Short mmCIF file of C-alpha atoms in Angstrom, two decimals:
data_model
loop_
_atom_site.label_atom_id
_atom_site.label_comp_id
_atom_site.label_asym_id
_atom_site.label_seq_id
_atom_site.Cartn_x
_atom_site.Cartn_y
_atom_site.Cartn_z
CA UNK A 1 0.00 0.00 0.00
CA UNK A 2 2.46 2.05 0.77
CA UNK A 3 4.67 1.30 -1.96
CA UNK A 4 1.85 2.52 -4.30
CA UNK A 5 1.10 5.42 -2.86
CA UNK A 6 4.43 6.15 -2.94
CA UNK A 7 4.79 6.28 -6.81
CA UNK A 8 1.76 7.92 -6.87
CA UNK A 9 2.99 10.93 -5.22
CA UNK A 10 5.97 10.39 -7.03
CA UNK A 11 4.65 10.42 -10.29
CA UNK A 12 2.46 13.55 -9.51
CA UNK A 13 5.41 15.78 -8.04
CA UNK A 14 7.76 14.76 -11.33
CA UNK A 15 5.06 15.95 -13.89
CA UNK A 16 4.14 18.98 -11.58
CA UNK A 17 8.15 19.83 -11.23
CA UNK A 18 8.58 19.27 -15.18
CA UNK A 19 5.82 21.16 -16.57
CA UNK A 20 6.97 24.18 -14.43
CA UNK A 21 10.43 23.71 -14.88
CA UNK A 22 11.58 21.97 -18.45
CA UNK A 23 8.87 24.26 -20.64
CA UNK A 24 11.27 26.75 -22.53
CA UNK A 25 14.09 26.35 -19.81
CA UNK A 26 17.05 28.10 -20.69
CA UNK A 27 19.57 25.44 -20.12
CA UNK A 28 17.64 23.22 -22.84
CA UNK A 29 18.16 25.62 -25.54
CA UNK A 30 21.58 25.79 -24.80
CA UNK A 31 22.02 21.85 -24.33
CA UNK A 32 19.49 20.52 -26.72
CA UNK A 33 20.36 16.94 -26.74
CA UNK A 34 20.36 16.82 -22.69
CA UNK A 35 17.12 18.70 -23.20
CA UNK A 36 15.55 15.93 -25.16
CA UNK A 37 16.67 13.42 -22.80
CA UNK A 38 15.43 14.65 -20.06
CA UNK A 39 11.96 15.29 -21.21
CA UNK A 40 12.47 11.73 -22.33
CA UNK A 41 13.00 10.40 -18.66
CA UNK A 42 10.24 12.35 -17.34
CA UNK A 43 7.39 10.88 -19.61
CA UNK A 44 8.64 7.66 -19.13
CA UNK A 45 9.39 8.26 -15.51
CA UNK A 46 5.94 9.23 -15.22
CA UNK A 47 3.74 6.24 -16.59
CA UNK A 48 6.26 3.65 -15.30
CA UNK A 49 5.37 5.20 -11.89
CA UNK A 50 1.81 4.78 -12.68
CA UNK A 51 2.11 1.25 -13.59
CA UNK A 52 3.93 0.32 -11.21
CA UNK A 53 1.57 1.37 -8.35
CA UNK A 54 -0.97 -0.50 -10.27
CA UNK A 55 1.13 -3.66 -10.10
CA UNK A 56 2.14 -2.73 -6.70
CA UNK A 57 -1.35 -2.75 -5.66
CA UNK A 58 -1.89 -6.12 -7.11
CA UNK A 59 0.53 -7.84 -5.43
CA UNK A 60 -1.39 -9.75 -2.48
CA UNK A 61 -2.86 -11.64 -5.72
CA UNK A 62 -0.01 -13.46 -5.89
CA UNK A 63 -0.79 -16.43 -3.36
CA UNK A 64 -4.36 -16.75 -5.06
CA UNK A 65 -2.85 -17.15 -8.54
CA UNK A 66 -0.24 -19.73 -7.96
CA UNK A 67 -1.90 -21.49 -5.13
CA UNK A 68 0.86 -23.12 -4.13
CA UNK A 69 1.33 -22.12 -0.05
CA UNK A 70 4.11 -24.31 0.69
CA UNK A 71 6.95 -24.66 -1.52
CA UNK A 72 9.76 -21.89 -1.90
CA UNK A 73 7.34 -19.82 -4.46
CA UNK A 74 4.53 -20.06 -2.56
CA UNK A 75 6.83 -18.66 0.50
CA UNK A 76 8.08 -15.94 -1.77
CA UNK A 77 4.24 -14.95 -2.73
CA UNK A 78 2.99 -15.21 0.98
CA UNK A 79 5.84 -12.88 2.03
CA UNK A 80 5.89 -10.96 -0.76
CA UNK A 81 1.65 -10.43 0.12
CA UNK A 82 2.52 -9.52 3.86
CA UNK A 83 4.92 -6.41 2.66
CA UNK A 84 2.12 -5.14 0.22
CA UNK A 85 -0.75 -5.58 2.01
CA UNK A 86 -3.31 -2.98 1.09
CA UNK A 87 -6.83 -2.37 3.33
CA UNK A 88 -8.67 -2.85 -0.40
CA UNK A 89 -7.46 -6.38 -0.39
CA UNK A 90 -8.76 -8.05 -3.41
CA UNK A 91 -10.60 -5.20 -5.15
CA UNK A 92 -7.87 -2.98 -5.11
CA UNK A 93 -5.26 -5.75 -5.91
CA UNK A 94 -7.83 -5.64 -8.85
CA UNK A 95 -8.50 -2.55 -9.71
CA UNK A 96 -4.64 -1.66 -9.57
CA UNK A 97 -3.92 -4.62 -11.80
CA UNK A 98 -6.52 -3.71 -14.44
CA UNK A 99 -5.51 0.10 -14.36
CA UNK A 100 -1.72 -1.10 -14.56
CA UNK A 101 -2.90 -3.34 -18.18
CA UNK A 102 -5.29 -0.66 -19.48
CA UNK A 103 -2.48 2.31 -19.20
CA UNK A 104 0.54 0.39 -20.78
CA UNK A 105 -1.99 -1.55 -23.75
CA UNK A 106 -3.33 1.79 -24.46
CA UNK A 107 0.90 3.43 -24.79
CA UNK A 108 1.79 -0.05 -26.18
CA UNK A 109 -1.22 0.24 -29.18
CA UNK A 110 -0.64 3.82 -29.44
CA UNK A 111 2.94 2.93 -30.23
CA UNK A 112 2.38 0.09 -33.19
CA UNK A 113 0.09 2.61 -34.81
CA UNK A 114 2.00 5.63 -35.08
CA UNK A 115 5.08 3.19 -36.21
CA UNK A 116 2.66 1.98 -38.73
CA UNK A 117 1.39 4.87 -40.13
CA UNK A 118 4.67 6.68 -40.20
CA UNK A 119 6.19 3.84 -41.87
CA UNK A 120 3.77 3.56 -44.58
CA UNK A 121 3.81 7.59 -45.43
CA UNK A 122 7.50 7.40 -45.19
CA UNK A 123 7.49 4.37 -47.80
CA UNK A 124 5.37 6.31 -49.90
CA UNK A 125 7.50 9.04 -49.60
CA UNK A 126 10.36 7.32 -50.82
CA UNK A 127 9.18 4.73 -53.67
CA UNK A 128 7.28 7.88 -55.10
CA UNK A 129 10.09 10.29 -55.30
CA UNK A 130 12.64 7.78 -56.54
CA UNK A 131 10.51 7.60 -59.64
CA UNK A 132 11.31 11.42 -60.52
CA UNK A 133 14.24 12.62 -58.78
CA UNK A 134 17.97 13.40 -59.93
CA UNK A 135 20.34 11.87 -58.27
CA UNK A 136 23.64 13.86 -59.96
CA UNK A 137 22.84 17.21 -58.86
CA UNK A 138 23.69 17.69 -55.45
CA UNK A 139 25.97 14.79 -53.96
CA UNK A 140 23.86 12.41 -51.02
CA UNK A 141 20.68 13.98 -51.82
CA UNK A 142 17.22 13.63 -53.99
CA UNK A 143 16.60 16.76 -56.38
CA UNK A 144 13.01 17.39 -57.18
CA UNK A 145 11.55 19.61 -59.30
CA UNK A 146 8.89 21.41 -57.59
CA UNK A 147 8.44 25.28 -57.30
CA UNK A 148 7.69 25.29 -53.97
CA UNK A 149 11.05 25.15 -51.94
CA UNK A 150 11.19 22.61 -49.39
CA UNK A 151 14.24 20.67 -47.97
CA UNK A 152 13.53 17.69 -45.97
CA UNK A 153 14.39 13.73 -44.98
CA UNK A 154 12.56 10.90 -45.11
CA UNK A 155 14.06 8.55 -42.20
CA UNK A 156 13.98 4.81 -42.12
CA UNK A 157 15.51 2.42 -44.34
CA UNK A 158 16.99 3.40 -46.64
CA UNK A 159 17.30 7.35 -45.31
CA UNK A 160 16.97 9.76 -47.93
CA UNK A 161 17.38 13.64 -48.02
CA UNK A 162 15.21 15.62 -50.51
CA UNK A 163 16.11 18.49 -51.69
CA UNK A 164 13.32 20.73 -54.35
CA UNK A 165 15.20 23.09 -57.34
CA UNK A 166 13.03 25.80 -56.20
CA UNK A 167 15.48 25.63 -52.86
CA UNK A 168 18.47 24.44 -54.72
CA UNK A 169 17.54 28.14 -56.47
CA UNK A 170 17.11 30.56 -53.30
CA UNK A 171 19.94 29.41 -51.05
CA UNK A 172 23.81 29.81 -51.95
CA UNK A 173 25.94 27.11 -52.11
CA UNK A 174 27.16 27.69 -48.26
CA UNK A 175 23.56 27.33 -47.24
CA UNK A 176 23.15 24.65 -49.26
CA UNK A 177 25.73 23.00 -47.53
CA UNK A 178 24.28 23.73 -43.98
CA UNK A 179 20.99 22.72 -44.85
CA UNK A 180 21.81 19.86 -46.14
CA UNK A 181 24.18 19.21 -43.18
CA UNK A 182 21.01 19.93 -40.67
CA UNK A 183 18.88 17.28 -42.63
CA UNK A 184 21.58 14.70 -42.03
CA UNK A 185 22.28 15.54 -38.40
CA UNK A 186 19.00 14.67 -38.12
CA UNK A 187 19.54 11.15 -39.50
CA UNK A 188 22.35 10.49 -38.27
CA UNK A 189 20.92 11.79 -34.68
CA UNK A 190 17.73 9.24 -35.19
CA UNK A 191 15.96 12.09 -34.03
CA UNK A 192 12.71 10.47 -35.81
CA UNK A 193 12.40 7.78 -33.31
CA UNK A 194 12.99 10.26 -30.43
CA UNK A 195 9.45 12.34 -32.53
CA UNK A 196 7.66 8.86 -32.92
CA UNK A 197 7.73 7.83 -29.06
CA UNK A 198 6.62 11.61 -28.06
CA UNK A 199 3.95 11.85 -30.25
CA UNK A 200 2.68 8.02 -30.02
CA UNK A 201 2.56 9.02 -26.11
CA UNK A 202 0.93 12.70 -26.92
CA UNK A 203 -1.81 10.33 -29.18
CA UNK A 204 -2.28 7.51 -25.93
CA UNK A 205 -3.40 10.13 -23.81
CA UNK A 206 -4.01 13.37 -25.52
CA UNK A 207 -5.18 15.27 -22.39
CA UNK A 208 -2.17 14.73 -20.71
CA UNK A 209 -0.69 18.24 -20.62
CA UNK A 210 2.78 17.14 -19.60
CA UNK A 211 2.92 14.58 -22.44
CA UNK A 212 1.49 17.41 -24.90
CA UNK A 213 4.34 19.77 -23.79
CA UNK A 214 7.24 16.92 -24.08
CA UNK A 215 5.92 16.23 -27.59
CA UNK A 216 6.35 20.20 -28.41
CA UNK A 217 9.72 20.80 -26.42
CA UNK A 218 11.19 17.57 -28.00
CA UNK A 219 10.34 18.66 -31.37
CA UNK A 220 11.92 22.08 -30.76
CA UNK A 221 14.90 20.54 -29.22
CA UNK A 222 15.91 18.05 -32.47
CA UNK A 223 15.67 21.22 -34.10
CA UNK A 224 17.92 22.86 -32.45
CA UNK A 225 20.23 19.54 -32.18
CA UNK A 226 20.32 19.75 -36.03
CA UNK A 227 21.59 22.75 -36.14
CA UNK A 228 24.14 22.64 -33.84
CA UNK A 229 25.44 19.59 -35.58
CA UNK A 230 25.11 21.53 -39.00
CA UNK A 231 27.15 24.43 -38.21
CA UNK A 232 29.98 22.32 -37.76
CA UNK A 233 30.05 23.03 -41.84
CA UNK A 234 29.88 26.43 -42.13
CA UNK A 235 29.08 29.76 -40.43
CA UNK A 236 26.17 30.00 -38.05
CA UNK A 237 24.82 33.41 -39.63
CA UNK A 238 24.75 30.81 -42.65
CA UNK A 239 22.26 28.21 -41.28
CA UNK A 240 20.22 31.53 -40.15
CA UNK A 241 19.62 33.38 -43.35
CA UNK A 242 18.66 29.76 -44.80
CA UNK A 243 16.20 29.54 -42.33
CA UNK A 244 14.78 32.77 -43.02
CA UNK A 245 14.85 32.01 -47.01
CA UNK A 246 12.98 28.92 -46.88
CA UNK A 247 10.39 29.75 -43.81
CA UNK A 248 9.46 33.05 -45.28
CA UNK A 249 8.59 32.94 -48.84
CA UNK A 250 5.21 33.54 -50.35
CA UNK A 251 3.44 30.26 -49.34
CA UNK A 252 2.70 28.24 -51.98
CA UNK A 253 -0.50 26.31 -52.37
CA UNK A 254 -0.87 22.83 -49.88
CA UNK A 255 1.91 24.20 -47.46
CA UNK A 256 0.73 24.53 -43.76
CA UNK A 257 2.18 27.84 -42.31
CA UNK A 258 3.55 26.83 -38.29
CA UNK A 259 2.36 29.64 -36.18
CA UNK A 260 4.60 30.43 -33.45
CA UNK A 261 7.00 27.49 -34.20
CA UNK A 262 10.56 27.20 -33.36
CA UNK A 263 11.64 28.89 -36.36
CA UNK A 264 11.87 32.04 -34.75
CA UNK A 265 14.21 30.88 -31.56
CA UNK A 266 16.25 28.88 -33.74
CA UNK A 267 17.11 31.73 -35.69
CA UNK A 268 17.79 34.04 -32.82
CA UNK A 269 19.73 31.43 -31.49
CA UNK A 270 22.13 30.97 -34.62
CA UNK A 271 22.47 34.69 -34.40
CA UNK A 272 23.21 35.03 -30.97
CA UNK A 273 26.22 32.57 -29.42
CA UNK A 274 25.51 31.60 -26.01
CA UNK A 275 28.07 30.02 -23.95
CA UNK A 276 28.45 26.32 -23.64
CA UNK A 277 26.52 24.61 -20.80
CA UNK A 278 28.90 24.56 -17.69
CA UNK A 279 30.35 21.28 -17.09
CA UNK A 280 29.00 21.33 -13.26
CA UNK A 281 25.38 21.70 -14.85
CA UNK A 282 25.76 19.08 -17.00
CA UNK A 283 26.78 16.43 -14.38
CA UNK A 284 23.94 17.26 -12.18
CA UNK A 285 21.48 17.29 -15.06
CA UNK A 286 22.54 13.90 -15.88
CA UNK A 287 22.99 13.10 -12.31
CA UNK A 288 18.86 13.95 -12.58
CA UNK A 289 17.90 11.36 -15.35
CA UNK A 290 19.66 8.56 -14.31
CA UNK A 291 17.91 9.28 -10.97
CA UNK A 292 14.41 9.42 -12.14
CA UNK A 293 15.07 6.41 -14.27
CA UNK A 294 15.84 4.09 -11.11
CA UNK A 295 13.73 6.07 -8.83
CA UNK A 296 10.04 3.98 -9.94
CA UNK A 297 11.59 0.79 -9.81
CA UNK A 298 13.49 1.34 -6.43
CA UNK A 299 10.52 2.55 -4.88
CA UNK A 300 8.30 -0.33 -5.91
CA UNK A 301 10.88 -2.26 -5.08
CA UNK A 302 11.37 -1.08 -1.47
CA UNK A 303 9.04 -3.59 0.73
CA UNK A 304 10.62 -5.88 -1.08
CA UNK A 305 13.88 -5.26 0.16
CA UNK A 306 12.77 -4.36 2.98
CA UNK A 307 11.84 -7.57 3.89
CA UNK A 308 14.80 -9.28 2.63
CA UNK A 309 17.21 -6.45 4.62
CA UNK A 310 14.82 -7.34 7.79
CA UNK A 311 15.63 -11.15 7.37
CA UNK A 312 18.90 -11.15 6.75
CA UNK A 313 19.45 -8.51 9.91
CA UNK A 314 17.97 -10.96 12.58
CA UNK A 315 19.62 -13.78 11.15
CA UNK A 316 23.18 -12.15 11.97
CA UNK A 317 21.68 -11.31 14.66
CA UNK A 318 20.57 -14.09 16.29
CA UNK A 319 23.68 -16.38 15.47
CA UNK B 1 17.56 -3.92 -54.45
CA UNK B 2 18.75 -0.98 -55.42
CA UNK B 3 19.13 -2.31 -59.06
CA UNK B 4 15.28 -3.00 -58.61
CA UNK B 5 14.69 0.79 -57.94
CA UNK B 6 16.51 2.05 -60.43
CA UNK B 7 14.39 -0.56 -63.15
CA UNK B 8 11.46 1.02 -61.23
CA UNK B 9 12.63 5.20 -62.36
CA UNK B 10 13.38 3.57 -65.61
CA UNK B 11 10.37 1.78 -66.68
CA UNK B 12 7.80 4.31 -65.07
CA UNK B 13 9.82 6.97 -67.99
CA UNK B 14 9.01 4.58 -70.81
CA UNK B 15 5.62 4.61 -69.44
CA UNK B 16 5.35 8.16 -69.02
CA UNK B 17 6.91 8.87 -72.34
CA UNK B 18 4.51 6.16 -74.06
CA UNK B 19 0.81 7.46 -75.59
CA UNK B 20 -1.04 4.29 -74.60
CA UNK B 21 -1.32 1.68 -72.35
CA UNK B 22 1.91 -0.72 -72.90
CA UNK B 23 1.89 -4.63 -71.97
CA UNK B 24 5.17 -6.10 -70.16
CA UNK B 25 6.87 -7.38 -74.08
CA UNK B 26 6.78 -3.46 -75.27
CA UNK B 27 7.74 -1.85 -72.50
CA UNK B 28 10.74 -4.41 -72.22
CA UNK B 29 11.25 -3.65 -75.96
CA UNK B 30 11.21 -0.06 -75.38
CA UNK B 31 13.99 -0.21 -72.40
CA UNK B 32 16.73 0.84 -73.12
CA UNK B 33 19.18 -2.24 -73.82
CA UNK B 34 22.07 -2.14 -71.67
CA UNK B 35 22.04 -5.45 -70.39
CA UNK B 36 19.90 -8.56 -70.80
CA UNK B 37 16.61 -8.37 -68.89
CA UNK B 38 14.39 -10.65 -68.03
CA UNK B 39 10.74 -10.53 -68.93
CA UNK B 40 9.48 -11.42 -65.21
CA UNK B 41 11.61 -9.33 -63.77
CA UNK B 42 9.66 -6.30 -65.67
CA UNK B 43 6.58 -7.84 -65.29
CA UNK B 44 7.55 -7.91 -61.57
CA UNK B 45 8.44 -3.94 -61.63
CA UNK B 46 5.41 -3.50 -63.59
CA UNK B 47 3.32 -5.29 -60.89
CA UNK B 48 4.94 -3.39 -58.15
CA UNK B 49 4.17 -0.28 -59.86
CA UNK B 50 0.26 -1.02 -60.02
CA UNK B 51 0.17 -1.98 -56.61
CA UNK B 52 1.59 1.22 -55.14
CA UNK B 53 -0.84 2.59 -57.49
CA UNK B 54 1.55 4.77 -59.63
CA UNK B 55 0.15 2.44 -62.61
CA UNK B 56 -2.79 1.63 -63.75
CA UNK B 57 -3.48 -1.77 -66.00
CA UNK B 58 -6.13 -2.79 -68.14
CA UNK B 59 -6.47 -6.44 -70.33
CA UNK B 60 -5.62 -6.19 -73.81
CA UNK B 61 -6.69 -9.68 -75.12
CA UNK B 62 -4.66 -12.07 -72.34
CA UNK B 63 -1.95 -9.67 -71.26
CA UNK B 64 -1.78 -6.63 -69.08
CA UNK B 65 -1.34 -3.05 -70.37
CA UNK B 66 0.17 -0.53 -67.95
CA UNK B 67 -0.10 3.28 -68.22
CA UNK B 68 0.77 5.81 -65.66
CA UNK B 69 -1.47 7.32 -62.93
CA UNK B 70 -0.48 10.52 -63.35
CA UNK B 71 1.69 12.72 -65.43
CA UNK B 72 5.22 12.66 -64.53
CA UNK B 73 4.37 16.16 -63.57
CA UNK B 74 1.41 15.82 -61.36
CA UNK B 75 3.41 12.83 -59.86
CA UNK B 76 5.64 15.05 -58.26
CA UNK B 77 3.36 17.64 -57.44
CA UNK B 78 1.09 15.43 -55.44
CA UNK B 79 3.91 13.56 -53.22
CA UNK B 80 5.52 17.33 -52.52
CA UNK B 81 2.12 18.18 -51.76
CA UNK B 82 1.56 15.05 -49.33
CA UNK B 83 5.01 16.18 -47.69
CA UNK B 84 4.38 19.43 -47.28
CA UNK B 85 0.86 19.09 -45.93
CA UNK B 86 2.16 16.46 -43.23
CA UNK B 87 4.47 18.78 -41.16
CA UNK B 88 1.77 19.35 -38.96
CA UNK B 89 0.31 16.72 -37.71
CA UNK B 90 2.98 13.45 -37.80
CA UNK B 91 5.59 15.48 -37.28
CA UNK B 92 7.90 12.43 -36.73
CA UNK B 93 7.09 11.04 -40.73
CA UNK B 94 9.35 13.63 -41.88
CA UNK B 95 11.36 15.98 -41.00
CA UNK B 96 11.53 19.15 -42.16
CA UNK B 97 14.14 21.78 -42.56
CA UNK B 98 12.02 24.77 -41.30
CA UNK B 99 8.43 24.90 -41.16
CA UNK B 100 6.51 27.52 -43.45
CA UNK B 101 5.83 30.89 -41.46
CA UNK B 102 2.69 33.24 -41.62
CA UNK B 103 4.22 36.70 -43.09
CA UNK B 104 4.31 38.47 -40.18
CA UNK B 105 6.31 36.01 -38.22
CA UNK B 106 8.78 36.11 -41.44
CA UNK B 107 8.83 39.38 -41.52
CA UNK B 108 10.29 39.45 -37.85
CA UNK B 109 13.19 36.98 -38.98
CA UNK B 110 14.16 39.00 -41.31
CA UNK B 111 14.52 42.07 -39.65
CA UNK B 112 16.25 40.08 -37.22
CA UNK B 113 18.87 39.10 -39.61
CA UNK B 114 19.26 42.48 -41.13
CA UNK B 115 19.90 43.74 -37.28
CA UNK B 116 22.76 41.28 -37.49
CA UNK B 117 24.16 42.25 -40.59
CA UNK B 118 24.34 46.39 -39.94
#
């Protein structure tokens, strides 16, 4: 019981900390990649905690499902009951058990589908472009002739960059270069799977407002993650005038214009060099992931040991 | 599989080049002969390309004909469209460069970037 309450309250004061700390913190924009991974250990932190409780609650089931009360598993399940013993009994062992199924089935389906459906648009994507693009204009990357100008990649296997002539047309070669460069920082970043998982969770439970927010910070972040990688080729003011080129044309027909999207801070970024992230920062950032990634299991975990710690005490105590 | 694709690119430009409906023998005569082909592996493309429905196939006595969808033109245009259109909502199919920005919004990058360049 306790144990489940436990990663309840847990689970409440990480989202409540996150959404009030990670939304447009500063240190994220200037560490984009520790920014994405920490938004990553909070939303998993979060339903894992969830679960767990769930599972926690269910416990006492144990003896009743295996029935067996005196061999070494039925001695683990009897003690393993006395630690979690909850004032529900049955019907919350139940209800925690069936809440524990329902939330990871529903992140579990929403997961296959979004895989699926990206996959298939992302298939179409490619076996439809390689029927009309030129592959000896620009080195590593599809040219299509379109008028509308539009860079982008289409991730999976095998990658593929795309690149239209109305682009090729605006940008100079240096930008070229950098956009081209941001494109396969994303690749080589898999920064599509880190997109998939945030959106398949935003999909599972769209009225989460934490999961809502990761999904919006993480797809700010890659950005940014991209371009830090890209400028690596090139100068930063570069990247920045690309950005504006392509973002702020006349919009052509069947092109949805972002409002407010990160366009704007990643070109004030480029523009304006912060300094690195201090190393001290970074440490205890990371120091703050790997701790909420443990933390669920080691507090569901806790009677558990617990009881083991207890046992083995009064043994070396009593001989 | 790569060889495949390229077959793919090669025999959707006879087709698109062609004023009727071809069956696999003429569009096999029509490629262009670099190498020996076989005719199942072109009626293989050609099946491929009807089921991802960038052909279309009618009988012409006990044989297939295949002509394109679309124009080669439209083609393109539709699948740019397609990727365009999806930035929005699955943003993790592809990923874009830059989204497209209202005016205003534009407007404000650039006078940011002029700031930077006085």
């Amino acid at each position: 019981m306790i144990a489940a309450l436990a990663l309840v309250g847990f689970a409440f004061a990480v989202r409540t900390t996150a959404l009030r700390m990670l939304p447009d913190a500063a240190w994220a924009r200037r560490a984009p990649r520790l920014g994405v991974l920490t938004w990553q250990a909070v939303t998993v932190a979060v339903p894992v905690s969830v679960v767990l409780a769930g599972l926690a609650l269910a416990v006492p089931l144990l003896p009743a499902v295996t029935g067996d009360t005196t061999g070494i598993l039925g001695a683990c399940a009897f003690l393993l009951r006395e630690h979690y013993e909850t004032p529900g009994g049955i019907a919350a062992g139940v209800a925690g058990l069936a809440g524990a199924l329902a939330l990871s089935g529903r992140l579990a389906v929403s997961l296959a589908g979004e895989l699926r459906v990206v996959r298939r648009l992302r298939a179409r994507q490619r076996d439809g472009l390689a029927l009309v693009s030129r592959t000896d204009l620009v080195p590593g990357a599809w040219v299509i002739e379109d008028h509308r100008a539009a860079i982008f990649c289409i991730p999976g296997h095998p990658a593929q960059v795309v690149v239209t002539t109305a682009a090729l047309s605006v940008l100079t070669p240096e930008q070229r270069v950098l956009a081209l460069a941001h494109e396969q920082a994303h690749l080589s970043g898999r920064h599509h799977l880190a997109l998939t998982f945030a959106a398949a969770a935003r999909r599972a439970l769209p009225r989460s407002r934490l999961l809502a927010a990761a999904a919006t910070e993480i797809a700010t972040l890659v950005e940014m993650h991209a371009d830090d990688r890209a400028v690596g080729c090139g100068e930063r003011s570069d990247l920045a005038a690309a950005l504006v080129k392509l973002a702020g044309g006349p919009r052509p027909e069947g092109v949805l214009a972002a409002n407010g999207g990160p366009a704007v801070q990643r070109v004030q970024r480029l523009l304006a060099t912060g300094p690195a992230l201090p190393l001290r920062q970074r440490w205890s950032i990371q120091l703050g992931v790997a701790a909420l990634s443990v933390a669920p299991l080691l507090i569901a975990a806790a009677p558990a040991i617990e009881a083991i710690l207890r046992d083995y005490c009064s043994t070396a105590l009593h001989t | 599989m790569k060889g495949l694709g390229e077959l793919e690119a090669q025999v959707m430009d006879v087709l698109w080049s062609a004023t009727e409906a071809l069956t696999v023998r003429q569009v096999l005569d029509t490629l262009p002969q670099e190498r020996h082909r076989a005719y199942t592996t072109v009626m293989t493309v050609l099946d491929n390309l009807h089921r991802k429905d960038f052909a279309q196939r009618e009988r012409v006595g006990r044989a297939w004909a295949y002509r394109p969808t679309r124009s080669r033109a439209a083609h393109a245009a539709a699948l740019m469209t397609d990727a365009l259109g999806t930035g929005d909502d699955r943003t993790a199919a592809l990923l874009h460069f830059v989204e497209h920005l209202p005016p205003d919004e534009a407007a404000q990058l650039r006078a940011l970037l002029d700031r930077e360049r006085d």
